[in-house]
PDB file of C-alpha atoms in Angstrom:
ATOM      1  CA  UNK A  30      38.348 -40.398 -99.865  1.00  0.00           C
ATOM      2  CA  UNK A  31      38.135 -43.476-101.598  1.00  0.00           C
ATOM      3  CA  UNK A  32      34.460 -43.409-102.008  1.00  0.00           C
ATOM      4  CA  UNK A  33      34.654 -39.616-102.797  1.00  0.00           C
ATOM      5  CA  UNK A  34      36.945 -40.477-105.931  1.00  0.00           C
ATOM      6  CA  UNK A  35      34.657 -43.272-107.010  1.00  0.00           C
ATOM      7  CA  UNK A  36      31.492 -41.050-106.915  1.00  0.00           C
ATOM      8  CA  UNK A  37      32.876 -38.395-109.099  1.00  0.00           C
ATOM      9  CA  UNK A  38      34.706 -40.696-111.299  1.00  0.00           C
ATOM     10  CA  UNK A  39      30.992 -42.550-112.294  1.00  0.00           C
ATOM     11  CA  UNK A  40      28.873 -39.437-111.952  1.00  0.00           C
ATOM     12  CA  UNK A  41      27.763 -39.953-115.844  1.00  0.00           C
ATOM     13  CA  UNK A  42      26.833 -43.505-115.048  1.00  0.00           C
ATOM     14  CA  UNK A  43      23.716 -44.839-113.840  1.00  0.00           C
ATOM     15  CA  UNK A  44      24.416 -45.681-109.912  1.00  0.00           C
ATOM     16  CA  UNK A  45      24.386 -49.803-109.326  1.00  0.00           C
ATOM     17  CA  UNK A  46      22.659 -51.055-106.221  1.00  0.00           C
ATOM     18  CA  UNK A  47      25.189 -51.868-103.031  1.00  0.00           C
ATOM     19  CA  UNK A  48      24.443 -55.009-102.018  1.00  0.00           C
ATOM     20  CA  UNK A  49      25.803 -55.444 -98.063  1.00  0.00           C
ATOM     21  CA  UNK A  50      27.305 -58.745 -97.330  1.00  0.00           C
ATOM     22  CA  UNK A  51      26.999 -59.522 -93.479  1.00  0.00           C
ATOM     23  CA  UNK A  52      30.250 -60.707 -91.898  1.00  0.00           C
ATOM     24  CA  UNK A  53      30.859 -63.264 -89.373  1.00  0.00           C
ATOM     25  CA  UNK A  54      31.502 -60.615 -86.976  1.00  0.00           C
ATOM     26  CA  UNK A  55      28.350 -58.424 -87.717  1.00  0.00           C
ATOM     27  CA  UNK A  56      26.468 -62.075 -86.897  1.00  0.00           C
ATOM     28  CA  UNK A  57      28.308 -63.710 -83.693  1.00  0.00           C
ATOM     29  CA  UNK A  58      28.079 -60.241 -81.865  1.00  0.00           C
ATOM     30  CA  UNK A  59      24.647 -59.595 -81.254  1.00  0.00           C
ATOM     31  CA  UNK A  60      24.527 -60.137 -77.534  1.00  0.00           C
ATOM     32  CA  UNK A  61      20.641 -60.163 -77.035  1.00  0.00           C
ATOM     33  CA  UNK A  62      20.866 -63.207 -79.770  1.00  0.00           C
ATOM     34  CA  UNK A  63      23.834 -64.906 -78.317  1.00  0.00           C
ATOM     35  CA  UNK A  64      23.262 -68.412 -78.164  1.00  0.00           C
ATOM     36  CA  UNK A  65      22.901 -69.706 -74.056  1.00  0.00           C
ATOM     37  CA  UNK A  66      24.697 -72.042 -72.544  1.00  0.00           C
ATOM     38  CA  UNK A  67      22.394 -74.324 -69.857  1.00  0.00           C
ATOM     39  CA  UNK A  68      23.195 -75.343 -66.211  1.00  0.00           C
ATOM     40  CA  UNK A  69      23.300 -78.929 -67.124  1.00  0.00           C
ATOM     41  CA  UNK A  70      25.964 -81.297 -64.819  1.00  0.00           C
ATOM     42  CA  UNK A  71      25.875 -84.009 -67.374  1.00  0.00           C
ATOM     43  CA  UNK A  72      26.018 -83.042 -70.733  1.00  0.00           C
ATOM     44  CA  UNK A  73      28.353 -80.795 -72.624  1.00  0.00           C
ATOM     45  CA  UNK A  74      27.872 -78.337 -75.436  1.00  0.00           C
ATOM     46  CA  UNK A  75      29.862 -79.070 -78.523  1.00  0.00           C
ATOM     47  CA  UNK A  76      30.698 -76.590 -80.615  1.00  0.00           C
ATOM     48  CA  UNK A  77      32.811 -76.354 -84.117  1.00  0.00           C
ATOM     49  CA  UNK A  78      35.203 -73.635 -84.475  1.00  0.00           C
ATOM     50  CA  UNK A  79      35.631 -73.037 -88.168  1.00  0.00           C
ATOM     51  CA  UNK A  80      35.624 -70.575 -90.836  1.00  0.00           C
ATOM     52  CA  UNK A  81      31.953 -69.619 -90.835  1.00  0.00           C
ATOM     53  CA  UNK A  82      32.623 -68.031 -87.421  1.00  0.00           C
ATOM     54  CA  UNK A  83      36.320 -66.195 -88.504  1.00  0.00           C
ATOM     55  CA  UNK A  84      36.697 -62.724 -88.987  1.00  0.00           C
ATOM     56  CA  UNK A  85      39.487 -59.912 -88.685  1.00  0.00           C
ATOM     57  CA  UNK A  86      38.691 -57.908 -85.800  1.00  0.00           C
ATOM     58  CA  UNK A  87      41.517 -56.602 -84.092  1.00  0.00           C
ATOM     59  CA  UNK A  88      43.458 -53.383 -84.726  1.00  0.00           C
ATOM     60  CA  UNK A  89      46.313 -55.305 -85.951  1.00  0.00           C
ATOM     61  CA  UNK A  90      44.479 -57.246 -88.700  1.00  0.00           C
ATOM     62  CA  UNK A  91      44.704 -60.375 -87.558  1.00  0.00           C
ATOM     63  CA  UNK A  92      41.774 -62.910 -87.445  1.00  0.00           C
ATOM     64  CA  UNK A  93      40.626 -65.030 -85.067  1.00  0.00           C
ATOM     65  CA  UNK A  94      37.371 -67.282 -84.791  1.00  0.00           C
ATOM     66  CA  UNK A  95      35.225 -66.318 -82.281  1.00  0.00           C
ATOM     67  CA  UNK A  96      31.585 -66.984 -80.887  1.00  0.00           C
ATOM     68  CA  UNK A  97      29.809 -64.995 -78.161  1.00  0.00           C
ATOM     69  CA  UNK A  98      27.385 -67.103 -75.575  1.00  0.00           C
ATOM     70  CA  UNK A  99      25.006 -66.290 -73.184  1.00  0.00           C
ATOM     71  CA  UNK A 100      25.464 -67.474 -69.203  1.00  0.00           C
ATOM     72  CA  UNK A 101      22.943 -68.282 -67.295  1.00  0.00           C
ATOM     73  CA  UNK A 102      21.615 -65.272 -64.909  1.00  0.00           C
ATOM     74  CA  UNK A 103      22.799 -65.754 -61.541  1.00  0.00           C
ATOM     75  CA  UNK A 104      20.384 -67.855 -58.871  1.00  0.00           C
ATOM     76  CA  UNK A 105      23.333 -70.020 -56.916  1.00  0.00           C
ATOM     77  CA  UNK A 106      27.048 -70.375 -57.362  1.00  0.00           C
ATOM     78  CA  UNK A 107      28.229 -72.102 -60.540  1.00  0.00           C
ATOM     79  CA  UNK A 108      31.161 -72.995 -62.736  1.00  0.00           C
ATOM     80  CA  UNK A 109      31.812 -73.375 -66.450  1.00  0.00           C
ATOM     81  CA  UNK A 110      34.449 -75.623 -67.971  1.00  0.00           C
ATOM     82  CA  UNK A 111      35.770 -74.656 -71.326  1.00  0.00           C
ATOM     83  CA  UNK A 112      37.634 -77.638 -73.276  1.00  0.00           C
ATOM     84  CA  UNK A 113      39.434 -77.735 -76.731  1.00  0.00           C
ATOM     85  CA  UNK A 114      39.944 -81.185 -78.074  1.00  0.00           C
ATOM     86  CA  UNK A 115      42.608 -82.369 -80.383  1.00  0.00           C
ATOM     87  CA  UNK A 116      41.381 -83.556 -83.667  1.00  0.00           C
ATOM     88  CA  UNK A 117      43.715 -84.696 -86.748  1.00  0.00           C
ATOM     89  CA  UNK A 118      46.380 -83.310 -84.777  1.00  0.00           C
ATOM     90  CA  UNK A 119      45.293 -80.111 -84.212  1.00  0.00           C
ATOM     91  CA  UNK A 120      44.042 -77.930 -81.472  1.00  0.00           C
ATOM     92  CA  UNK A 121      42.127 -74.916 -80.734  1.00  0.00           C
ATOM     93  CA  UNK A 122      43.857 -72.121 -79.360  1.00  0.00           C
ATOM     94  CA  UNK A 123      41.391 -70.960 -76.970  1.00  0.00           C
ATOM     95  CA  UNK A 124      41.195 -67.574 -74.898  1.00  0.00           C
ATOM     96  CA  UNK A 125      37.964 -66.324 -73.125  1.00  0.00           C
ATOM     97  CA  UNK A 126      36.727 -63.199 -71.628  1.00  0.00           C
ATOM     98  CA  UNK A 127      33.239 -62.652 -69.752  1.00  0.00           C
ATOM     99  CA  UNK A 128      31.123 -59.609 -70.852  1.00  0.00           C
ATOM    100  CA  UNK A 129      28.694 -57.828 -68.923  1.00  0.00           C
ATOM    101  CA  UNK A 130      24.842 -56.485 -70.256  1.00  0.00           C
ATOM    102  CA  UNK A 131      27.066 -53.620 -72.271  1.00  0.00           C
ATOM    103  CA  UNK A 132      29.645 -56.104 -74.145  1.00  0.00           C
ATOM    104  CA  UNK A 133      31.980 -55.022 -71.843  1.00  0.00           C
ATOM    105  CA  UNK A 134      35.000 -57.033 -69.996  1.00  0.00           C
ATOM    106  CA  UNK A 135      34.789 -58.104 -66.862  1.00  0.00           C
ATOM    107  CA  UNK A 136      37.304 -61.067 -66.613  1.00  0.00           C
ATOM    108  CA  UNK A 137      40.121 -62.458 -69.289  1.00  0.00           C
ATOM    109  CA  UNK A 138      41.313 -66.085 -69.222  1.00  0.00           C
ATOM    110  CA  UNK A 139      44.639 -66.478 -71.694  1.00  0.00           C
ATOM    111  CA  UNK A 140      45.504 -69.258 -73.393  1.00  0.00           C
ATOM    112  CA  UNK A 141      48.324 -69.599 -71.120  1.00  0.00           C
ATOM    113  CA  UNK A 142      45.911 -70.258 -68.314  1.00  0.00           C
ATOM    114  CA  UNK A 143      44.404 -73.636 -69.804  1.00  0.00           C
ATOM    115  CA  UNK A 144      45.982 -76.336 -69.170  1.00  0.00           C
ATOM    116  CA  UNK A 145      46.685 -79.678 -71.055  1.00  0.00           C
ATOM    117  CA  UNK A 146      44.997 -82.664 -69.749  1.00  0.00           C
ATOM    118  CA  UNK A 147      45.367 -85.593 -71.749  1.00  0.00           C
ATOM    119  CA  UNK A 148      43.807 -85.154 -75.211  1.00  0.00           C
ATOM    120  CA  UNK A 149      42.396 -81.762 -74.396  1.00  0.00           C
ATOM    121  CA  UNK A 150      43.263 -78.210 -72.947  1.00  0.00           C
ATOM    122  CA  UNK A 151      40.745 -77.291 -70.541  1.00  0.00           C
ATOM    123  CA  UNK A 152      40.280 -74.449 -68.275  1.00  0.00           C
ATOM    124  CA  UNK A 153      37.396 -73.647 -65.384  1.00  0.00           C
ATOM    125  CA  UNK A 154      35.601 -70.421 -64.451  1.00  0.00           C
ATOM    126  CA  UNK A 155      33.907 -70.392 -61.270  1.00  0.00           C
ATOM    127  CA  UNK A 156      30.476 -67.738 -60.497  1.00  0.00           C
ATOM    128  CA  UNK A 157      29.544 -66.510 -57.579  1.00  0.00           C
ATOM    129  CA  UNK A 158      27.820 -63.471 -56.417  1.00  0.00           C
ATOM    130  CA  UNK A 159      30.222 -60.570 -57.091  1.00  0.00           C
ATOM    131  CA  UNK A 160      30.236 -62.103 -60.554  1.00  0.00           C
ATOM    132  CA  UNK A 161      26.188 -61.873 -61.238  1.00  0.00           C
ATOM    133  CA  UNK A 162      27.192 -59.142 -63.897  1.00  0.00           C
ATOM    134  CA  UNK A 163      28.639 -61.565 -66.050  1.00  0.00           C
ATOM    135  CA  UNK A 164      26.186 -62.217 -68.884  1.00  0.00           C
ATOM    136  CA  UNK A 165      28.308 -63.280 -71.630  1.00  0.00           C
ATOM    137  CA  UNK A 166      31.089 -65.455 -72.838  1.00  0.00           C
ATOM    138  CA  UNK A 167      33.380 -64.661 -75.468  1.00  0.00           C
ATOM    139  CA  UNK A 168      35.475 -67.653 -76.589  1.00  0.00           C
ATOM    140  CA  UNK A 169      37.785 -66.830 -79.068  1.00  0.00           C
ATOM    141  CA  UNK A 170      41.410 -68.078 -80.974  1.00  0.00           C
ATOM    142  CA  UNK A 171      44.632 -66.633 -79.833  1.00  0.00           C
ATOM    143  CA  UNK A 172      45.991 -65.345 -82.855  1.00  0.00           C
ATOM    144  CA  UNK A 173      49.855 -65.599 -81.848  1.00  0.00           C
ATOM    145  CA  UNK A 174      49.682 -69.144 -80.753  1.00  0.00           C
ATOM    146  CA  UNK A 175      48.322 -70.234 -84.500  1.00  0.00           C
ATOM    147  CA  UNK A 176      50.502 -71.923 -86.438  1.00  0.00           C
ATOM    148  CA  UNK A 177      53.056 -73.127 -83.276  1.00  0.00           C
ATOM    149  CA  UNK A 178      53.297 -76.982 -83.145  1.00  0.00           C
ATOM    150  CA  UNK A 179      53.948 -78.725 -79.810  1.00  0.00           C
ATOM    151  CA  UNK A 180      54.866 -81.802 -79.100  1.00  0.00           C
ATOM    152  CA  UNK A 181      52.881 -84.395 -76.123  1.00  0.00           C
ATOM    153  CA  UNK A 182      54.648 -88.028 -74.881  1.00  0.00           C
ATOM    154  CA  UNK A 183      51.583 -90.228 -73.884  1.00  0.00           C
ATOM    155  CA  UNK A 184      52.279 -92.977 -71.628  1.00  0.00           C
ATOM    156  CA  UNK A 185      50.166 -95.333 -70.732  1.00  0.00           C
ATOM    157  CA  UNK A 186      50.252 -98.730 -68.297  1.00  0.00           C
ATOM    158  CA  UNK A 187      48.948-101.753 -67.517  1.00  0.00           C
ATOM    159  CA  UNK A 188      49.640-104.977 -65.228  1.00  0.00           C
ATOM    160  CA  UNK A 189      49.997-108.347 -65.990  1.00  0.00           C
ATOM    161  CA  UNK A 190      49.242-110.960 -63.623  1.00  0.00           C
ATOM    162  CA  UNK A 191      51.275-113.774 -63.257  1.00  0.00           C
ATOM    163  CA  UNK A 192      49.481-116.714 -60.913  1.00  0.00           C
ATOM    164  CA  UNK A 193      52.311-119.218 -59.952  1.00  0.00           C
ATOM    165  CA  UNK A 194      51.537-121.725 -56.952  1.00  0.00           C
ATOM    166  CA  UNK A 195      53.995-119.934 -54.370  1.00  0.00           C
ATOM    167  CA  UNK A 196      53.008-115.867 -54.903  1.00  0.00           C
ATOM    168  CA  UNK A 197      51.205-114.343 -57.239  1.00  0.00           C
ATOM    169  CA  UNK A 198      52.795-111.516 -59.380  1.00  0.00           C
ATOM    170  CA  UNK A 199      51.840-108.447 -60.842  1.00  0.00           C
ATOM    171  CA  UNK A 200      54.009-107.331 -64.032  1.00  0.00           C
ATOM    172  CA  UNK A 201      53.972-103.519 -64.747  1.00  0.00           C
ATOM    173  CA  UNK A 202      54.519-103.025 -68.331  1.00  0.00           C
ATOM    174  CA  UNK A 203      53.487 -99.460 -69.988  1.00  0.00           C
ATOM    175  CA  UNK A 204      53.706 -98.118 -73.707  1.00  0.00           C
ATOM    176  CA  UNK A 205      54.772 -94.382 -74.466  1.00  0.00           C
ATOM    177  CA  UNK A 206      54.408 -92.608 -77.480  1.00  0.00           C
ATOM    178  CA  UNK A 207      54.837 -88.856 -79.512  1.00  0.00           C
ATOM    179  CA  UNK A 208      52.301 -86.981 -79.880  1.00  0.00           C
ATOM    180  CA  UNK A 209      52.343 -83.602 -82.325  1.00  0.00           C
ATOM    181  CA  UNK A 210      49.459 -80.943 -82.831  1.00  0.00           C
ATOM    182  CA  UNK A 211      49.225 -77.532 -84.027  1.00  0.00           C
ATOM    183  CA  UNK A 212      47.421 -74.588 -82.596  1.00  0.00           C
ATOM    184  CA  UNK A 213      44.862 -73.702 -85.017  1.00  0.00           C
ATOM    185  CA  UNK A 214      41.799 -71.527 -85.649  1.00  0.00           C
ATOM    186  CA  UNK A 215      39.742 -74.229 -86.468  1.00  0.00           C
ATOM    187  CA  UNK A 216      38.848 -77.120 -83.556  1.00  0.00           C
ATOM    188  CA  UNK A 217      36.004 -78.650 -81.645  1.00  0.00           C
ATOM    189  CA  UNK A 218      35.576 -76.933 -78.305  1.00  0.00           C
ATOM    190  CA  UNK A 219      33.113 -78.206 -75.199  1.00  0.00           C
ATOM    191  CA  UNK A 220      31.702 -76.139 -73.043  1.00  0.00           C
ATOM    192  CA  UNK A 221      30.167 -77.254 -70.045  1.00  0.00           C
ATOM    193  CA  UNK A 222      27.872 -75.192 -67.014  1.00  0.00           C
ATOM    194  CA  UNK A 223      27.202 -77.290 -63.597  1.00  0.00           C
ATOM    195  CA  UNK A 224      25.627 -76.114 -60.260  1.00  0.00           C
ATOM    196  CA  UNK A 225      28.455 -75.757 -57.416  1.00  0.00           C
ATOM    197  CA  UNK A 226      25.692 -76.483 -55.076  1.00  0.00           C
ATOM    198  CA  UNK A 227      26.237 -78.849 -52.011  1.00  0.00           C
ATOM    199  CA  UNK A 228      24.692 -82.378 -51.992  1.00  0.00           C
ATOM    200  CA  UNK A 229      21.884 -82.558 -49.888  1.00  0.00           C
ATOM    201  CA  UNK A 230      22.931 -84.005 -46.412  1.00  0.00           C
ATOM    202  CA  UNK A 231      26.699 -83.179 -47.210  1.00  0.00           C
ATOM    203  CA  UNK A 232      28.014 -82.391 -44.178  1.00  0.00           C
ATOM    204  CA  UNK A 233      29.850 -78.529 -43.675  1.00  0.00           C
ATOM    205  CA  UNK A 234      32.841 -77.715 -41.909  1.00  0.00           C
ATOM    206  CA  UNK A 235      30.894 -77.009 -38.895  1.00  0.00           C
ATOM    207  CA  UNK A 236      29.033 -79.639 -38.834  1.00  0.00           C
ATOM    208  CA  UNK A 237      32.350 -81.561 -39.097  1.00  0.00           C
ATOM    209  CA  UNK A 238      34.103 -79.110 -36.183  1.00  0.00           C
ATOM    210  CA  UNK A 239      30.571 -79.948 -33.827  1.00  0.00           C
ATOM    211  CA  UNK A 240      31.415 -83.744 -34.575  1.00  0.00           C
ATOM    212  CA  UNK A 241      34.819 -83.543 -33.373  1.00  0.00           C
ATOM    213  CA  UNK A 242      34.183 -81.430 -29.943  1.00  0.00           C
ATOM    214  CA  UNK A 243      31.709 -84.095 -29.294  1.00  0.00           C
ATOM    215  CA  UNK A 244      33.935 -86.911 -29.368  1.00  0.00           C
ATOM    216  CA  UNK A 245      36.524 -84.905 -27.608  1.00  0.00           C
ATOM    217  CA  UNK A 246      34.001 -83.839 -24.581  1.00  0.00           C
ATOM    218  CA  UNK A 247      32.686 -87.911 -24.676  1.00  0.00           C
TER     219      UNK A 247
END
């Protein structure tokens, strides 16, 4: 209707070009241009949440920031490990979902489901056959948890020896200290794919079991 009243309100007036300005969402959604994420047990993929990547979405009209990444297809079983970092006292609020070929969901992981380990909230995804349809990773904010500040007590200790000619001594001492962040749309997230594969020569539970009866029979 809008456009309708706009039409017929300029029909005496020569027509302007419409320039289209692409939006973070029309960019970060193209799954066949999703950037991948490698099998790689060392080295973890950085990447900045910010505004570039922000867009309202969601029926409600929030906004969240969001990416979309490609997995690696399916050959052996594998996990992912998704971390947020804390950074001038604030923190991504992280949720993920796994697409299939289609864009569609397959699995959800809330930010309830991460869980804070020291600096960072991190969360794993493990891949195994019934999950070879799983193409794509969304990783997105939570849009209720912006804005909510939490508070963290670090501790941390340390021993001091004490060398006296009767016994030595070891003195516990230990600092502990507030910590405060903020969930936030903006953050530094790592993401990181390694091969669940078994060690060469690692021995199995059978192997293990076949041990034991051995001994036992001996």
């Amino acid at each position: 209707p809008l456009l309708v009243l706009l039409v017929s309100g300029c029909a005496t007036r020569s027509a302007a070009p419409m320039t289209r300005v692409t939006s973070p969402c029309d960019r970060y959604w193209q799954l066949p241009e999703a950037e991948p994420v490698a099998l790689d047990d060392v080295r973890p993929q950085m990447l900045r949440m910010d505004a570039s990547r922000r867009c309202g979405f969601r029926r409600d009209g929030s906004v969240a920031t969001y990416v979309v990444l490609a997995l690696p297809e399916f050959e052996r079983p594998w996990s992912l490990r998704v971390e947020s970092l804390i950074e001038d006292q604030r923190l991504f609020a992280p949720e993920i979902a796994t697409l299939d070929a289609a864009g569609k969901v397959l699995r959800r992981l809330p930010l309830d489901r991460f869980a804070m380990r020291g600096d960072r909230l991190q969360a794993h995804l493990f891949f195994a056959a019934d999950n070879a349809r799983e193409r794509y990773l969304l990783l997105r904010s939570a849009p209720e948890a912006i804005g909510r500040a939490e508070r963290q007590m670090v501790s941390r200790s340390f021993f001091i020896p004490v060398i006296n000619a009767i016994l030595p001594i070891l003195y516990v001492q230990g600092t502990e200290r507030e910590r405060q962040f903020t969930y936030s749309h903006d953050g530094l997230v790592q993401v990181q794919a390694r091969s669940q594969e078994t060690p060469p020569g690692t021995p199995t539970l059978r192997d293990v079991a076949r041990s034991e009866l051995k001994a036992f029979l001996r």
